[in-house]
JSON list of C-alpha atoms in Angstrom, two decimals:
[
{"chain": "E", "resi": 4, "resn": "MET", "atom": "CA", "xyz": [0.00, 0.00, 0.00]},
{"chain": "E", "resi": 5, "resn": "LYS", "atom": "CA", "xyz": [2.76, 2.46, 0.90]},
{"chain": "E", "resi": 6, "resn": "ASN", "atom": "CA", "xyz": [4.53, 1.72, -2.39]},
{"chain": "E", "resi": 7, "resn": "LYS", "atom": "CA", "xyz": [1.33, 2.40, -4.32]},
{"chain": "E", "resi": 8, "resn": "ILE", "atom": "CA", "xyz": [0.81, 5.71, -2.52]},
{"chain": "E", "resi": 9, "resn": "THR", "atom": "CA", "xyz": [4.40, 6.71, -3.33]},
{"chain": "E", "resi": 10, "resn": "LEU", "atom": "CA", "xyz": [3.91, 5.87, -7.03]},
{"chain": "E", "resi": 11, "resn": "VAL", "atom": "CA", "xyz": [0.68, 7.89, -7.16]},
{"chain": "E", "resi": 12, "resn": "PHE", "atom": "CA", "xyz": [2.32, 10.95, -5.64]},
{"chain": "E", "resi": 13, "resn": "LEU", "atom": "CA", "xyz": [5.32, 10.59, -7.95]},
{"chain": "E", "resi": 14, "resn": "GLY", "atom": "CA", "xyz": [3.03, 10.35, -10.97]},
{"chain": "E", "resi": 15, "resn": "MET", "atom": "CA", "xyz": [1.17, 13.49, -9.89]},
{"chain": "E", "resi": 16, "resn": "LEU", "atom": "CA", "xyz": [4.46, 15.30, -9.40]},
{"chain": "E", "resi": 17, "resn": "LEU", "atom": "CA", "xyz": [5.76, 14.33, -12.84]},
{"chain": "E", "resi": 18, "resn": "ALA", "atom": "CA", "xyz": [2.48, 15.24, -14.51]},
{"chain": "E", "resi": 19, "resn": "PHE", "atom": "CA", "xyz": [2.36, 18.62, -12.80]},
{"chain": "E", "resi": 20, "resn": "ALA", "atom": "CA", "xyz": [5.94, 19.41, -13.73]},
{"chain": "E", "resi": 21, "resn": "GLY", "atom": "CA", "xyz": [5.41, 18.30, -17.31]},
{"chain": "E", "resi": 22, "resn": "HIS", "atom": "CA", "xyz": [2.46, 20.64, -17.86]},
{"chain": "E", "resi": 23, "resn": "THR", "atom": "CA", "xyz": [4.13, 23.80, -16.54]},
{"chain": "E", "resi": 24, "resn": "GLN", "atom": "CA", "xyz": [5.50, 26.50, -18.82]},
{"chain": "E", "resi": 25, "resn": "ASN", "atom": "CA", "xyz": [8.71, 26.75, -16.80]},
{"chain": "E", "resi": 26, "resn": "THR", "atom": "CA", "xyz": [11.94, 25.60, -18.45]},
{"chain": "E", "resi": 27, "resn": "GLY", "atom": "CA", "xyz": [13.70, 25.00, -15.12]},
{"chain": "E", "resi": 28, "resn": "TYR", "atom": "CA", "xyz": [17.15, 26.19, -14.14]},
{"chain": "E", "resi": 29, "resn": "MET", "atom": "CA", "xyz": [19.30, 26.04, -17.29]},
{"chain": "E", "resi": 30, "resn": "GLY", "atom": "CA", "xyz": [16.68, 23.70, -18.71]},
{"chain": "E", "resi": 31, "resn": "LYS", "atom": "CA", "xyz": [16.86, 21.30, -15.75]},
{"chain": "E", "resi": 32, "resn": "HIS", "atom": "CA", "xyz": [13.73, 20.55, -13.71]},
{"chain": "E", "resi": 33, "resn": "PHE", "atom": "CA", "xyz": [14.56, 17.92, -11.09]},
{"chain": "E", "resi": 34, "resn": "ILE", "atom": "CA", "xyz": [16.69, 17.81, -7.96]},
{"chain": "E", "resi": 35, "resn": "ILE", "atom": "CA", "xyz": [17.52, 14.62, -6.05]},
{"chain": "E", "resi": 36, "resn": "SER", "atom": "CA", "xyz": [18.54, 15.36, -2.45]},
{"chain": "E", "resi": 37, "resn": "MET", "atom": "CA", "xyz": [19.44, 13.83, 0.89]},
{"chain": "E", "resi": 38, "resn": "ASP", "atom": "CA", "xyz": [18.47, 16.00, 3.85]},
{"chain": "E", "resi": 39, "resn": "ALA", "atom": "CA", "xyz": [19.04, 15.54, 7.57]},
{"chain": "E", "resi": 40, "resn": "SER", "atom": "CA", "xyz": [17.13, 17.50, 10.20]},
{"chain": "E", "resi": 41, "resn": "PHE", "atom": "CA", "xyz": [18.66, 17.68, 13.69]},
{"chain": "E", "resi": 42, "resn": "SER", "atom": "CA", "xyz": [17.15, 18.68, 17.03]},
{"chain": "E", "resi": 43, "resn": "PRO", "atom": "CA", "xyz": [18.65, 18.57, 20.55]},
{"chain": "E", "resi": 44, "resn": "ALA", "atom": "CA", "xyz": [17.81, 15.69, 22.90]},
{"chain": "E", "resi": 45, "resn": "TYR", "atom": "CA", "xyz": [18.91, 17.19, 26.21]},
{"chain": "E", "resi": 46, "resn": "SER", "atom": "CA", "xyz": [15.97, 16.12, 28.36]},
{"chain": "E", "resi": 47, "resn": "ARG", "atom": "CA", "xyz": [15.05, 12.68, 26.92]},
{"chain": "E", "resi": 48, "resn": "PRO", "atom": "CA", "xyz": [16.92, 9.61, 25.66]},
{"chain": "E", "resi": 49, "resn": "ASN", "atom": "CA", "xyz": [17.82, 10.06, 22.02]},
{"chain": "E", "resi": 50, "resn": "PHE", "atom": "CA", "xyz": [18.21, 7.61, 19.14]},
{"chain": "E", "resi": 51, "resn": "TYR", "atom": "CA", "xyz": [21.43, 6.18, 20.61]},
{"chain": "E", "resi": 52, "resn": "GLY", "atom": "CA", "xyz": [19.40, 4.72, 23.47]},
{"chain": "E", "resi": 53, "resn": "HIS", "atom": "CA", "xyz": [21.28, 6.49, 26.25]},
{"chain": "E", "resi": 54, "resn": "SER", "atom": "CA", "xyz": [20.12, 9.16, 28.64]},
{"chain": "E", "resi": 55, "resn": "VAL", "atom": "CA", "xyz": [21.95, 12.44, 28.15]},
{"chain": "E", "resi": 56, "resn": "VAL", "atom": "CA", "xyz": [21.94, 13.00, 31.91]},
{"chain": "E", "resi": 57, "resn": "ASP", "atom": "CA", "xyz": [23.42, 9.58, 32.70]},
{"chain": "E", "resi": 58, "resn": "ASN", "atom": "CA", "xyz": [26.13, 9.82, 30.07]},
{"chain": "E", "resi": 59, "resn": "ALA", "atom": "CA", "xyz": [26.79, 13.59, 30.08]},
{"chain": "E", "resi": 60, "resn": "ASP", "atom": "CA", "xyz": [26.52, 13.58, 26.28]},
{"chain": "E", "resi": 61, "resn": "TYR", "atom": "CA", "xyz": [25.57, 17.20, 25.65]},
{"chain": "E", "resi": 62, "resn": "PHE", "atom": "CA", "xyz": [26.18, 16.84, 21.94]},
{"chain": "E", "resi": 63, "resn": "ALA", "atom": "CA", "xyz": [23.39, 14.27, 21.48]},
{"chain": "E", "resi": 64, "resn": "PHE", "atom": "CA", "xyz": [20.88, 15.02, 18.73]},
{"chain": "E", "resi": 65, "resn": "ASN", "atom": "CA", "xyz": [17.75, 13.55, 17.23]},
{"chain": "E", "resi": 66, "resn": "CYS", "atom": "CA", "xyz": [17.89, 13.10, 13.47]},
{"chain": "E", "resi": 67, "resn": "PHE", "atom": "CA", "xyz": [15.27, 12.76, 10.72]},
{"chain": "E", "resi": 68, "resn": "LEU", "atom": "CA", "xyz": [16.68, 11.50, 7.40]},
{"chain": "E", "resi": 69, "resn": "ASN", "atom": "CA", "xyz": [14.85, 12.62, 4.22]},
{"chain": "E", "resi": 70, "resn": "PRO", "atom": "CA", "xyz": [15.82, 11.51, 0.71]},
{"chain": "E", "resi": 71, "resn": "THR", "atom": "CA", "xyz": [13.66, 13.59, -1.66]},
{"chain": "E", "resi": 72, "resn": "ILE", "atom": "CA", "xyz": [12.93, 14.31, -5.30]},
{"chain": "E", "resi": 73, "resn": "GLU", "atom": "CA", "xyz": [12.01, 17.90, -6.17]},
{"chain": "E", "resi": 74, "resn": "ALA", "atom": "CA", "xyz": [10.63, 19.46, -9.35]},
{"chain": "E", "resi": 75, "resn": "ILE", "atom": "CA", "xyz": [11.03, 23.12, -10.32]},
{"chain": "E", "resi": 76, "resn": "VAL", "atom": "CA", "xyz": [7.51, 24.13, -11.40]},
{"chain": "E", "resi": 77, "resn": "TRP", "atom": "CA", "xyz": [8.06, 27.85, -12.00]},
{"chain": "E", "resi": 78, "resn": "LYS", "atom": "CA", "xyz": [10.90, 30.30, -11.66]},
{"chain": "E", "resi": 79, "resn": "LYS", "atom": "CA", "xyz": [10.33, 30.95, -7.94]},
{"chain": "E", "resi": 80, "resn": "GLY", "atom": "CA", "xyz": [8.90, 27.65, -6.70]},
{"chain": "E", "resi": 81, "resn": "SER", "atom": "CA", "xyz": [9.27, 23.89, -6.58]},
{"chain": "E", "resi": 82, "resn": "VAL", "atom": "CA", "xyz": [7.32, 20.92, -5.24]},
{"chain": "E", "resi": 83, "resn": "GLY", "atom": "CA", "xyz": [8.62, 17.62, -3.97]},
{"chain": "E", "resi": 84, "resn": "LEU", "atom": "CA", "xyz": [8.08, 14.38, -2.14]},
{"chain": "E", "resi": 85, "resn": "GLY", "atom": "CA", "xyz": [10.28, 12.10, -0.16]},
{"chain": "E", "resi": 86, "resn": "TYR", "atom": "CA", "xyz": [10.75, 9.46, 2.48]},
{"chain": "E", "resi": 87, "resn": "ASN", "atom": "CA", "xyz": [11.49, 10.17, 6.15]},
{"chain": "E", "resi": 88, "resn": "HIS", "atom": "CA", "xyz": [13.08, 7.98, 8.80]},
{"chain": "E", "resi": 89, "resn": "PHE", "atom": "CA", "xyz": [13.51, 8.50, 12.53]},
{"chain": "E", "resi": 90, "resn": "SER", "atom": "CA", "xyz": [14.75, 6.11, 15.24]},
{"chain": "E", "resi": 91, "resn": "SER", "atom": "CA", "xyz": [14.90, 6.71, 18.98]},
{"chain": "E", "resi": 92, "resn": "TYR", "atom": "CA", "xyz": [14.67, 5.26, 22.45]},
{"chain": "E", "resi": 93, "resn": "TYR", "atom": "CA", "xyz": [12.32, 6.82, 24.98]},
{"chain": "E", "resi": 94, "resn": "ASN", "atom": "CA", "xyz": [11.17, 6.41, 28.57]},
{"chain": "E", "resi": 95, "resn": "ALA", "atom": "CA", "xyz": [7.48, 5.82, 29.29]},
{"chain": "E", "resi": 96, "resn": "GLU", "atom": "CA", "xyz": [6.27, 6.64, 32.79]},
{"chain": "E", "resi": 97, "resn": "ILE", "atom": "CA", "xyz": [3.71, 3.96, 33.60]},
{"chain": "E", "resi": 98, "resn": "TYR", "atom": "CA", "xyz": [1.50, 3.77, 36.68]},
{"chain": "E", "resi": 99, "resn": "LEU", "atom": "CA", "xyz": [0.79, 0.32, 38.08]},
{"chain": "E", "resi": 100, "resn": "THR", "atom": "CA", "xyz": [-1.03, -0.80, 41.20]},
{"chain": "E", "resi": 101, "resn": "ASP", "atom": "CA", "xyz": [-0.11, -3.56, 43.60]},
{"chain": "E", "resi": 102, "resn": "ASP", "atom": "CA", "xyz": [-2.34, -6.14, 45.27]},
{"chain": "E", "resi": 103, "resn": "VAL", "atom": "CA", "xyz": [-3.44, -3.59, 47.90]},
{"chain": "E", "resi": 104, "resn": "PHE", "atom": "CA", "xyz": [-4.18, -0.96, 45.25]},
{"chain": "E", "resi": 105, "resn": "SER", "atom": "CA", "xyz": [-1.20, 1.26, 46.01]},
{"chain": "E", "resi": 106, "resn": "THR", "atom": "CA", "xyz": [-0.08, 3.27, 42.97]},
{"chain": "E", "resi": 107, "resn": "LEU", "atom": "CA", "xyz": [3.42, 2.44, 41.72]},
{"chain": "E", "resi": 108, "resn": "ASP", "atom": "CA", "xyz": [5.27, 4.77, 39.35]},
{"chain": "E", "resi": 109, "resn": "TYR", "atom": "CA", "xyz": [7.82, 3.20, 36.97]},
{"chain": "E", "resi": 110, "resn": "ASN", "atom": "CA", "xyz": [9.89, 4.35, 33.99]},
{"chain": "E", "resi": 111, "resn": "PHE", "atom": "CA", "xyz": [10.41, 1.81, 31.23]},
{"chain": "E", "resi": 112, "resn": "LEU", "atom": "CA", "xyz": [12.59, 1.99, 28.13]},
{"chain": "E", "resi": 113, "resn": "TYR", "atom": "CA", "xyz": [11.10, 1.57, 24.64]},
{"chain": "E", "resi": 114, "resn": "HIS", "atom": "CA", "xyz": [12.55, 1.62, 21.14]},
{"chain": "E", "resi": 115, "resn": "LEU", "atom": "CA", "xyz": [10.80, 3.64, 18.43]},
{"chain": "E", "resi": 116, "resn": "LYS", "atom": "CA", "xyz": [11.23, 3.34, 14.65]},
{"chain": "E", "resi": 117, "resn": "SER", "atom": "CA", "xyz": [9.37, 5.67, 12.31]},
{"chain": "E", "resi": 118, "resn": "HIS", "atom": "CA", "xyz": [9.04, 5.58, 8.52]},
{"chain": "E", "resi": 119, "resn": "GLY", "atom": "CA", "xyz": [6.84, 7.76, 6.36]},
{"chain": "E", "resi": 120, "resn": "PHE", "atom": "CA", "xyz": [6.41, 10.27, 3.57]},
{"chain": "E", "resi": 121, "resn": "THR", "atom": "CA", "xyz": [6.97, 13.98, 3.21]},
{"chain": "E", "resi": 122, "resn": "LEU", "atom": "CA", "xyz": [5.32, 16.37, 0.73]},
{"chain": "E", "resi": 123, "resn": "PHE", "atom": "CA", "xyz": [6.51, 19.94, 0.34]},
{"chain": "E", "resi": 124, "resn": "TYR", "atom": "CA", "xyz": [6.31, 23.20, -1.56]},
{"chain": "E", "resi": 125, "resn": "LYS", "atom": "CA", "xyz": [9.30, 25.58, -1.66]},
{"chain": "E", "resi": 126, "resn": "GLN", "atom": "CA", "xyz": [8.87, 29.28, -2.36]},
{"chain": "E", "resi": 127, "resn": "TYR", "atom": "CA", "xyz": [11.94, 31.38, -3.15]},
{"chain": "E", "resi": 128, "resn": "VAL", "atom": "CA", "xyz": [11.77, 34.96, -1.91]},
{"chain": "E", "resi": 129, "resn": "GLY", "atom": "CA", "xyz": [13.16, 38.33, -2.96]},
{"chain": "E", "resi": 130, "resn": "ASP", "atom": "CA", "xyz": [15.22, 38.31, -6.13]},
{"chain": "E", "resi": 131, "resn": "ASN", "atom": "CA", "xyz": [16.05, 34.61, -5.74]},
{"chain": "E", "resi": 132, "resn": "ILE", "atom": "CA", "xyz": [14.93, 32.04, -8.28]},
{"chain": "E", "resi": 133, "resn": "ALA", "atom": "CA", "xyz": [14.71, 28.26, -7.98]},
{"chain": "E", "resi": 134, "resn": "PRO", "atom": "CA", "xyz": [16.92, 26.51, -6.97]},
{"chain": "E", "resi": 135, "resn": "LEU", "atom": "CA", "xyz": [19.18, 29.24, -5.54]},
{"chain": "E", "resi": 136, "resn": "GLY", "atom": "CA", "xyz": [18.91, 31.59, -2.57]},
{"chain": "E", "resi": 137, "resn": "HIS", "atom": "CA", "xyz": [16.55, 32.30, 0.32]},
{"chain": "E", "resi": 138, "resn": "TYR", "atom": "CA", "xyz": [13.35, 30.25, 0.53]},
{"chain": "E", "resi": 139, "resn": "PHE", "atom": "CA", "xyz": [10.38, 29.22, 2.65]},
{"chain": "E", "resi": 140, "resn": "LYS", "atom": "CA", "xyz": [9.46, 25.54, 2.56]},
{"chain": "E", "resi": 141, "resn": "PHE", "atom": "CA", "xyz": [6.11, 24.12, 3.68]},
{"chain": "E", "resi": 142, "resn": "TYR", "atom": "CA", "xyz": [5.86, 20.44, 4.67]},
{"chain": "E", "resi": 143, "resn": "VAL", "atom": "CA", "xyz": [3.15, 17.85, 5.26]},
{"chain": "E", "resi": 144, "resn": "ASP", "atom": "CA", "xyz": [4.55, 14.68, 6.87]},
{"chain": "E", "resi": 145, "resn": "GLY", "atom": "CA", "xyz": [3.10, 11.25, 7.52]},
{"chain": "E", "resi": 146, "resn": "LEU", "atom": "CA", "xyz": [4.85, 9.20, 10.21]},
{"chain": "E", "resi": 147, "resn": "PHE", "atom": "CA", "xyz": [4.10, 5.47, 10.54]},
{"chain": "E", "resi": 148, "resn": "PHE", "atom": "CA", "xyz": [5.92, 4.01, 13.50]},
{"chain": "E", "resi": 149, "resn": "ASN", "atom": "CA", "xyz": [6.31, 0.98, 15.71]},
{"chain": "E", "resi": 150, "resn": "TYR", "atom": "CA", "xyz": [7.47, 0.88, 19.31]},
{"chain": "E", "resi": 151, "resn": "GLN", "atom": "CA", "xyz": [8.81, -2.04, 21.33]},
{"chain": "E", "resi": 152, "resn": "PHE", "atom": "CA", "xyz": [9.47, -2.67, 25.01]},
{"chain": "E", "resi": 153, "resn": "THR", "atom": "CA", "xyz": [13.23, -3.15, 25.55]},
{"chain": "E", "resi": 154, "resn": "ASP", "atom": "CA", "xyz": [13.62, -2.94, 29.34]},
{"chain": "E", "resi": 155, "resn": "GLU", "atom": "CA", "xyz": [13.91, -5.65, 31.98]},
{"chain": "E", "resi": 156, "resn": "LEU", "atom": "CA", "xyz": [11.00, -6.28, 34.36]},
{"chain": "E", "resi": 157, "resn": "SER", "atom": "CA", "xyz": [11.85, -6.46, 38.02]},
{"chain": "E", "resi": 158, "resn": "GLN", "atom": "CA", "xyz": [10.86, -9.48, 40.06]},
{"chain": "E", "resi": 159, "resn": "GLU", "atom": "CA", "xyz": [8.43, -7.28, 41.99]},
{"chain": "E", "resi": 160, "resn": "ILE", "atom": "CA", "xyz": [6.49, -6.44, 38.82]},
{"chain": "E", "resi": 161, "resn": "ILE", "atom": "CA", "xyz": [6.52, -10.08, 37.68]},
{"chain": "E", "resi": 162, "resn": "ASP", "atom": "CA", "xyz": [5.16, -11.18, 41.07]},
{"chain": "E", "resi": 163, "resn": "LEU", "atom": "CA", "xyz": [2.28, -8.71, 40.65]},
{"chain": "E", "resi": 164, "resn": "GLY", "atom": "CA", "xyz": [1.31, -10.37, 37.36]},
{"chain": "E", "resi": 165, "resn": "TYR", "atom": "CA", "xyz": [2.38, -7.64, 34.94]},
{"chain": "E", "resi": 166, "resn": "ASP", "atom": "CA", "xyz": [4.72, -9.89, 32.96]},
{"chain": "E", "resi": 167, "resn": "THR", "atom": "CA", "xyz": [1.79, -10.77, 30.67]},
{"chain": "E", "resi": 168, "resn": "ASP", "atom": "CA", "xyz": [0.70, -7.14, 30.21]},
{"chain": "E", "resi": 169, "resn": "SER", "atom": "CA", "xyz": [0.86, -6.12, 26.53]},
{"chain": "E", "resi": 170, "resn": "ARG", "atom": "CA", "xyz": [2.56, -2.85, 27.48]},
{"chain": "E", "resi": 171, "resn": "PHE", "atom": "CA", "xyz": [5.64, -4.91, 28.34]},
{"chain": "E", "resi": 172, "resn": "SER", "atom": "CA", "xyz": [5.53, -7.19, 25.31]},
{"chain": "E", "resi": 173, "resn": "ARG", "atom": "CA", "xyz": [8.62, -7.34, 23.13]},
{"chain": "E", "resi": 174, "resn": "THR", "atom": "CA", "xyz": [6.36, -7.62, 20.08]},
{"chain": "E", "resi": 175, "resn": "PRO", "atom": "CA", "xyz": [6.34, -4.29, 18.19]},
{"chain": "E", "resi": 176, "resn": "HIS", "atom": "CA", "xyz": [3.13, -2.22, 18.32]},
{"chain": "E", "resi": 177, "resn": "ASN", "atom": "CA", "xyz": [2.14, 0.18, 15.54]},
{"chain": "E", "resi": 178, "resn": "GLY", "atom": "CA", "xyz": [0.91, 3.75, 15.41]},
{"chain": "E", "resi": 179, "resn": "ASN", "atom": "CA", "xyz": [0.77, 6.76, 13.09]},
{"chain": "E", "resi": 180, "resn": "LEU", "atom": "CA", "xyz": [1.08, 10.51, 13.35]},
{"chain": "E", "resi": 181, "resn": "PHE", "atom": "CA", "xyz": [0.86, 13.42, 10.92]},
{"chain": "E", "resi": 182, "resn": "GLY", "atom": "CA", "xyz": [2.58, 16.77, 11.08]},
{"chain": "E", "resi": 183, "resn": "VAL", "atom": "CA", "xyz": [3.08, 20.13, 9.36]},
{"chain": "E", "resi": 184, "resn": "LYS", "atom": "CA", "xyz": [6.03, 22.48, 9.51]},
{"chain": "E", "resi": 185, "resn": "VAL", "atom": "CA", "xyz": [7.59, 25.49, 7.81]},
{"chain": "E", "resi": 186, "resn": "GLU", "atom": "CA", "xyz": [11.28, 25.96, 7.10]},
{"chain": "E", "resi": 187, "resn": "TYR", "atom": "CA", "xyz": [13.34, 29.02, 6.28]},
{"chain": "E", "resi": 188, "resn": "GLY", "atom": "CA", "xyz": [16.67, 28.41, 4.61]},
{"chain": "E", "resi": 189, "resn": "TYR", "atom": "CA", "xyz": [19.17, 29.08, 1.87]},
{"chain": "E", "resi": 190, "resn": "ASP", "atom": "CA", "xyz": [20.20, 27.00, -1.15]},
{"chain": "E", "resi": 191, "resn": "PHE", "atom": "CA", "xyz": [23.75, 27.24, -2.45]},
{"chain": "E", "resi": 192, "resn": "LEU", "atom": "CA", "xyz": [24.44, 26.05, -6.00]},
{"chain": "E", "resi": 193, "resn": "PHE", "atom": "CA", "xyz": [27.92, 25.04, -7.15]},
{"chain": "E", "resi": 194, "resn": "TRP", "atom": "CA", "xyz": [28.96, 24.29, -10.74]},
{"chain": "E", "resi": 195, "resn": "ASP", "atom": "CA", "xyz": [25.31, 24.68, -11.76]},
{"chain": "E", "resi": 196, "resn": "CYS", "atom": "CA", "xyz": [24.52, 21.18, -10.48]},
{"chain": "E", "resi": 197, "resn": "LEU", "atom": "CA", "xyz": [25.50, 20.61, -6.82]},
{"chain": "E", "resi": 198, "resn": "LYS", "atom": "CA", "xyz": [23.03, 22.05, -4.31]},
{"chain": "E", "resi": 199, "resn": "ILE", "atom": "CA", "xyz": [23.89, 22.53, -0.62]},
{"chain": "E", "resi": 200, "resn": "SER", "atom": "CA", "xyz": [21.05, 23.55, 1.70]},
{"chain": "E", "resi": 201, "resn": "SER", "atom": "CA", "xyz": [20.77, 24.81, 5.24]},
{"chain": "E", "resi": 202, "resn": "GLY", "atom": "CA", "xyz": [17.67, 25.83, 7.14]},
{"chain": "E", "resi": 203, "resn": "LEU", "atom": "CA", "xyz": [15.72, 26.09, 10.36]},
{"chain": "E", "resi": 204, "resn": "SER", "atom": "CA", "xyz": [12.22, 24.60, 10.71]},
{"chain": "E", "resi": 205, "resn": "ILE", "atom": "CA", "xyz": [9.40, 24.77, 13.23]},
{"chain": "E", "resi": 206, "resn": "GLY", "atom": "CA", "xyz": [6.20, 22.76, 13.24]},
{"chain": "E", "resi": 207, "resn": "THR", "atom": "CA", "xyz": [3.87, 20.45, 15.09]},
{"chain": "E", "resi": 208, "resn": "THR", "atom": "CA", "xyz": [2.36, 16.99, 14.92]},
{"chain": "E", "resi": 209, "resn": "PHE", "atom": "CA", "xyz": [-1.37, 16.33, 15.30]},
{"chain": "E", "resi": 210, "resn": "GLY", "atom": "CA", "xyz": [-0.90, 14.39, 18.51]},
{"chain": "E", "resi": 211, "resn": "GLY", "atom": "CA", "xyz": [1.72, 13.70, 21.11]},
{"chain": "E", "resi": 212, "resn": "TYR", "atom": "CA", "xyz": [0.59, 16.23, 23.69]},
{"chain": "E", "resi": 213, "resn": "LYS", "atom": "CA", "xyz": [-0.92, 13.70, 26.08]},
{"chain": "E", "resi": 214, "resn": "GLU", "atom": "CA", "xyz": [1.53, 11.26, 27.64]},
{"chain": "E", "resi": 215, "resn": "THR", "atom": "CA", "xyz": [-0.20, 9.26, 30.36]},
{"chain": "E", "resi": 216, "resn": "PHE", "atom": "CA", "xyz": [-3.71, 7.94, 30.81]},
{"chain": "E", "resi": 217, "resn": "PHE", "atom": "CA", "xyz": [-5.01, 6.74, 34.17]},
{"chain": "E", "resi": 218, "resn": "SER", "atom": "CA", "xyz": [-7.49, 3.89, 34.39]},
{"chain": "E", "resi": 219, "resn": "ASP", "atom": "CA", "xyz": [-9.64, 2.93, 37.33]},
{"chain": "E", "resi": 220, "resn": "PHE", "atom": "CA", "xyz": [-8.57, 0.09, 39.62]},
{"chain": "E", "resi": 221, "resn": "SER", "atom": "CA", "xyz": [-10.89, -2.35, 37.93]},
{"chain": "E", "resi": 222, "resn": "ASP", "atom": "CA", "xyz": [-8.89, -1.95, 34.73]},
{"chain": "E", "resi": 223, "resn": "VAL", "atom": "CA", "xyz": [-5.46, -2.23, 36.30]},
{"chain": "E", "resi": 224, "resn": "PHE", "atom": "CA", "xyz": [-4.55, -5.53, 34.67]},
{"chain": "E", "resi": 225, "resn": "SER", "atom": "CA", "xyz": [-6.06, -4.58, 31.30]},
{"chain": "E", "resi": 226, "resn": "SER", "atom": "CA", "xyz": [-3.89, -5.05, 28.20]},
{"chain": "E", "resi": 227, "resn": "ASN", "atom": "CA", "xyz": [-5.47, -2.02, 26.51]},
{"chain": "E", "resi": 228, "resn": "ARG", "atom": "CA", "xyz": [-3.54, 0.71, 28.33]},
{"chain": "E", "resi": 229, "resn": "THR", "atom": "CA", "xyz": [-2.07, 3.36, 26.05]},
{"chain": "E", "resi": 230, "resn": "GLU", "atom": "CA", "xyz": [0.83, 4.94, 27.91]},
{"chain": "E", "resi": 231, "resn": "PRO", "atom": "CA", "xyz": [3.64, 3.57, 25.66]},
{"chain": "E", "resi": 232, "resn": "LEU", "atom": "CA", "xyz": [1.79, 4.72, 22.51]},
{"chain": "E", "resi": 233, "resn": "GLU", "atom": "CA", "xyz": [1.22, 8.24, 23.84]},
{"chain": "E", "resi": 234, "resn": "TYR", "atom": "CA", "xyz": [4.84, 8.51, 24.95]},
{"chain": "E", "resi": 235, "resn": "ALA", "atom": "CA", "xyz": [5.93, 7.35, 21.48]},
{"chain": "E", "resi": 236, "resn": "LYS", "atom": "CA", "xyz": [3.91, 10.15, 19.89]},
{"chain": "E", "resi": 237, "resn": "THR", "atom": "CA", "xyz": [5.36, 12.64, 22.37]},
{"chain": "E", "resi": 238, "resn": "ARG", "atom": "CA", "xyz": [8.84, 11.40, 21.53]},
{"chain": "E", "resi": 239, "resn": "ILE", "atom": "CA", "xyz": [8.24, 12.10, 17.82]},
{"chain": "E", "resi": 240, "resn": "LEU", "atom": "CA", "xyz": [6.74, 15.52, 18.60]},
{"chain": "E", "resi": 241, "resn": "GLY", "atom": "CA", "xyz": [9.77, 16.40, 20.73]},
{"chain": "E", "resi": 242, "resn": "ALA", "atom": "CA", "xyz": [12.11, 15.62, 17.84]},
{"chain": "E", "resi": 243, "resn": "TYR", "atom": "CA", "xyz": [9.87, 17.13, 15.14]},
{"chain": "E", "resi": 244, "resn": "TRP", "atom": "CA", "xyz": [8.80, 20.56, 16.39]},
{"chain": "E", "resi": 245, "resn": "ILE", "atom": "CA", "xyz": [12.15, 22.25, 15.72]},
{"chain": "E", "resi": 246, "resn": "GLY", "atom": "CA", "xyz": [14.91, 21.24, 13.37]},
{"chain": "E", "resi": 247, "resn": "MET", "atom": "CA", "xyz": [18.22, 22.38, 11.91]},
{"chain": "E", "resi": 248, "resn": "LYS", "atom": "CA", "xyz": [18.42, 21.09, 8.34]},
{"chain": "E", "resi": 249, "resn": "LEU", "atom": "CA", "xyz": [21.48, 20.27, 6.27]},
{"chain": "E", "resi": 250, "resn": "GLY", "atom": "CA", "xyz": [21.13, 18.84, 2.80]},
{"chain": "E", "resi": 251, "resn": "ILE", "atom": "CA", "xyz": [22.99, 17.95, -0.35]},
{"chain": "E", "resi": 252, "resn": "GLY", "atom": "CA", "xyz": [21.42, 17.50, -3.76]},
{"chain": "E", "resi": 253, "resn": "LEU", "atom": "CA", "xyz": [22.06, 17.14, -7.46]},
{"chain": "E", "resi": 254, "resn": "LEU", "atom": "CA", "xyz": [20.30, 19.14, -10.19]},
{"chain": "E", "resi": 255, "resn": "THR", "atom": "CA", "xyz": [19.43, 16.63, -12.90]},
{"chain": "E", "resi": 256, "resn": "ILE", "atom": "CA", "xyz": [17.28, 16.59, -16.04]}
]
């Protein structure tokens, strides 16, 4: 299904570019790029799986990788689509209850892997023309992810019967999230073919703001609790909302 969606979007992109009156930059319409968007991970475990606080790694960063194809559709604008990838570890704070209904607060480690698509429009500003100079770039992103419990359960939790709880299953669980963002940046063009990009983006996902749900005591051993999922969405939001982009591309046909 994802491959079919990608082919449809690519077909639309090619059709749109083919029907424009623009001749592209020096007659070239398409740019193939690899972009990386970085954001700091000071307060939460990052994609290396280590806590910044525990390891004093103040240079830790989250990273979204985005290979893209872009078409110049008029002298000051281009459209594109691409693939995005993000991987991270995160802590989920989960509330359990014991056999006398005392609330227990635990932090468990999960691994998150996200794959998806990105669609964008880039508008060059001032006297700049595509694909050179200052621009604003508007994104729509789809993020399809899975998360997996990677921690070790203590004997206390096993004795309480939580070893069979689906929240602590090592089988991956799936989720999805969508986001929008805007980027301001600059494209450098060398030898009329090599494009180097830098930019700063800000945006939001449509979800990820609610981390923990409480259930009543009668539901304490339910396998339908959603804490790990909500923390996974929050983890993506925390990496997505701001980004420092670096990219390299090649102006082709």
